[in-house]
Short mmCIF file of C-alpha atoms in Angstrom, two decimals:
data_model
loop_
_atom_site.label_atom_id
_atom_site.label_comp_id
_atom_site.label_asym_id
_atom_site.label_seq_id
_atom_site.Cartn_x
_atom_site.Cartn_y
_atom_site.Cartn_z
CA UNK A 42 0.00 0.00 0.00
CA UNK A 43 1.58 3.24 -1.05
CA UNK A 44 1.48 6.33 1.12
CA UNK A 45 -1.10 8.99 0.28
CA UNK A 46 1.62 11.62 -0.13
CA UNK A 47 5.16 11.60 -1.45
CA UNK A 48 8.12 13.87 -0.86
CA UNK A 49 7.17 16.19 -3.74
CA UNK A 50 3.65 16.72 -2.38
CA UNK A 51 4.96 17.40 1.13
CA UNK A 52 7.35 19.98 -0.30
CA UNK A 53 4.49 21.55 -2.24
CA UNK A 54 1.86 21.88 0.50
CA UNK A 55 3.71 21.27 3.77
CA UNK A 56 4.88 23.99 6.12
CA UNK A 57 8.54 22.98 5.88
CA UNK A 58 10.52 24.66 3.07
CA UNK A 59 11.52 22.31 0.24
CA UNK A 60 15.22 22.91 0.91
CA UNK A 61 14.77 21.82 4.54
CA UNK A 62 12.89 18.69 3.44
CA UNK A 63 15.77 17.87 1.07
CA UNK A 64 18.36 18.49 3.79
CA UNK A 65 16.46 16.27 6.23
CA UNK A 66 16.14 13.54 3.61
CA UNK A 67 19.87 13.77 2.82
CA UNK A 68 20.73 13.50 6.52
CA UNK A 69 18.23 10.68 7.21
CA UNK A 70 17.49 8.86 3.91
CA UNK A 71 13.99 7.44 3.64
CA UNK A 72 12.61 9.52 6.49
CA UNK A 73 9.98 11.39 4.48
CA UNK A 74 8.62 8.27 2.81
CA UNK A 75 8.68 6.34 6.09
CA UNK A 76 6.80 9.05 7.95
CA UNK A 77 4.34 9.44 5.07
CA UNK A 78 3.67 5.69 5.08
CA UNK A 79 3.18 5.60 8.86
CA UNK A 80 0.83 8.60 8.89
CA UNK A 81 -1.13 7.21 5.92
CA UNK A 82 -1.69 3.92 7.74
CA UNK A 83 -2.67 5.82 10.91
CA UNK A 84 -5.34 7.66 8.89
CA UNK A 85 -6.47 4.33 7.39
CA UNK A 86 -6.83 2.81 10.84
CA UNK A 87 -9.20 5.57 11.91
CA UNK A 88 -11.15 5.67 8.63
CA UNK A 89 -11.44 1.89 8.16
CA UNK A 90 -14.60 1.63 10.26
CA UNK A 91 -16.46 3.87 7.85
CA UNK A 92 -14.63 3.65 4.52
CA UNK A 93 -13.00 0.95 2.41
CA UNK A 94 -9.54 2.07 3.52
CA UNK A 95 -6.90 2.10 2.15
CA UNK A 96 -8.26 4.29 -0.61
CA UNK A 97 -7.69 3.67 -4.31
CA UNK A 98 -5.60 6.01 -6.40
CA UNK A 99 -6.23 8.83 -7.19
CA UNK A 100 -6.67 9.63 -3.52
CA UNK A 101 -9.14 12.26 -2.28
CA UNK A 102 -7.36 15.60 -2.17
CA UNK A 103 -8.74 16.43 1.29
CA UNK A 104 -7.16 13.24 2.61
CA UNK A 105 -3.80 14.01 0.97
CA UNK A 106 -3.78 17.56 2.35
CA UNK A 107 -4.40 16.46 5.92
CA UNK A 108 -1.88 13.61 5.76
CA UNK A 109 0.71 16.11 4.45
CA UNK A 110 0.07 18.48 7.38
CA UNK A 111 0.73 15.72 9.92
CA UNK A 112 3.80 14.52 7.98
CA UNK A 113 5.20 18.06 7.92
CA UNK A 114 4.69 18.41 11.69
CA UNK A 115 6.56 15.15 12.31
CA UNK A 116 9.38 16.29 10.02
CA UNK A 117 9.62 19.57 11.94
CA UNK A 118 9.90 17.61 15.17
CA UNK A 119 12.68 15.48 13.71
CA UNK A 120 14.56 18.46 12.28
CA UNK A 121 13.95 20.76 15.23
CA UNK A 122 11.97 23.96 15.37
CA UNK A 123 13.43 27.39 14.72
CA UNK A 124 14.22 29.08 18.04
CA UNK A 125 11.70 31.75 18.98
CA UNK A 126 9.67 31.30 15.81
CA UNK A 127 5.96 32.07 15.88
CA UNK A 128 5.60 29.52 13.10
CA UNK A 129 5.93 26.67 15.60
CA UNK A 130 2.45 27.33 16.95
CA UNK A 131 1.07 27.42 13.40
CA UNK A 132 2.67 24.05 12.60
CA UNK A 133 1.12 22.47 15.69
CA UNK A 134 -2.23 24.10 14.90
CA UNK A 135 -2.12 22.67 11.35
CA UNK A 136 -1.42 19.22 12.80
CA UNK A 137 -4.26 19.57 15.34
CA UNK A 138 -6.63 20.71 12.57
CA UNK A 139 -5.66 17.71 10.41
CA UNK A 140 -6.27 15.28 13.28
CA UNK A 141 -9.59 16.96 14.08
CA UNK A 142 -10.55 16.59 10.42
CA UNK A 143 -9.64 12.90 10.63
CA UNK A 144 -11.93 12.41 13.62
CA UNK A 145 -14.72 14.25 11.81
CA UNK A 146 -14.30 12.10 8.69
CA UNK A 147 -14.36 8.90 10.76
CA UNK A 148 -17.46 9.88 12.77
CA UNK A 149 -20.41 8.29 11.01
CA UNK A 150 -23.00 9.69 13.40
CA UNK A 151 -22.15 13.40 13.73
CA UNK A 152 -19.28 13.85 11.26
CA UNK A 153 -19.72 16.42 8.52
CA UNK A 154 -16.94 15.13 6.25
CA UNK A 155 -17.74 12.74 3.41
CA UNK A 156 -14.94 11.27 1.30
CA UNK A 157 -15.35 9.72 -2.15
CA UNK A 158 -13.93 6.24 -2.78
CA UNK A 159 -11.98 7.70 -5.69
CA UNK A 160 -11.35 11.35 -6.47
CA UNK A 161 -12.11 10.92 -10.19
CA UNK A 162 -15.38 8.97 -9.74
CA UNK A 163 -17.09 11.13 -7.12
CA UNK A 164 -18.81 8.04 -5.73
CA UNK A 165 -19.88 8.15 -2.09
CA UNK A 166 -17.15 6.59 0.00
CA UNK A 167 -18.98 5.21 3.01
CA UNK A 168 -18.73 1.44 2.86
CA UNK A 169 -19.95 0.50 6.31
CA UNK A 170 -22.87 1.53 8.43
CA UNK A 171 -26.57 1.48 8.02
CA UNK A 172 -29.75 2.93 9.34
CA UNK A 173 -29.94 3.72 13.02
CA UNK A 174 -33.58 2.63 13.17
CA UNK A 175 -35.87 -0.06 11.83
CA UNK A 176 -39.54 -0.60 11.14
CA UNK A 177 -42.00 -3.32 12.02
CA UNK A 178 -44.88 -4.78 10.04
CA UNK A 179 -47.37 -3.37 12.50
CA UNK A 180 -47.27 -0.12 14.46
CA UNK A 181 -47.88 -2.10 17.68
CA UNK A 182 -45.13 -4.72 17.39
CA UNK A 183 -42.63 -2.51 19.21
CA UNK A 184 -44.75 -2.64 22.34
CA UNK A 185 -44.71 -6.45 22.20
CA UNK A 186 -40.91 -6.38 21.97
CA UNK A 187 -40.71 -3.95 24.86
CA UNK A 188 -43.01 -6.16 26.97
CA UNK A 189 -41.00 -9.30 26.13
CA UNK A 190 -37.74 -7.52 26.99
CA UNK A 191 -39.14 -6.38 30.33
CA UNK A 192 -40.31 -9.86 31.18
CA UNK A 193 -36.90 -11.28 30.26
CA UNK A 194 -35.27 -8.77 32.64
CA UNK A 195 -37.63 -9.84 35.44
CA UNK A 196 -36.62 -13.48 34.99
CA UNK A 197 -32.91 -12.63 35.24
CA UNK A 198 -33.35 -10.88 38.58
#
């Protein structure tokens, strides 16, 4: 399973300058791809209850953006922040926003984010879940079920 982002995408949309990403990759070869793979699988783990994760290529752009923000924050931690920089708070805020987005996308009950299975198809991505209610053949059957459940509770006591 490939990562949702690669080094070029992280350089393009991440908060770390491209030259710093290159310097970090030269110092620790494979770091960017390793972090991108780990973060991608972390996102899959959260989204797997609602979507058919891992996603098929081309990946939803919203997913790629948020993965890149978390990857960039991890790379900043590995490289080290700039002393006294106000940007440090922005980097952490971007990471927190990306993780909040992830929780929102994974929440099938109250979440407002809906991802497509594929970016080019625009097909609804939810693969699991169902209605939170049901119906009976008669409007009075529910009272029979409630009565039977109450009697079953009395027998257990």
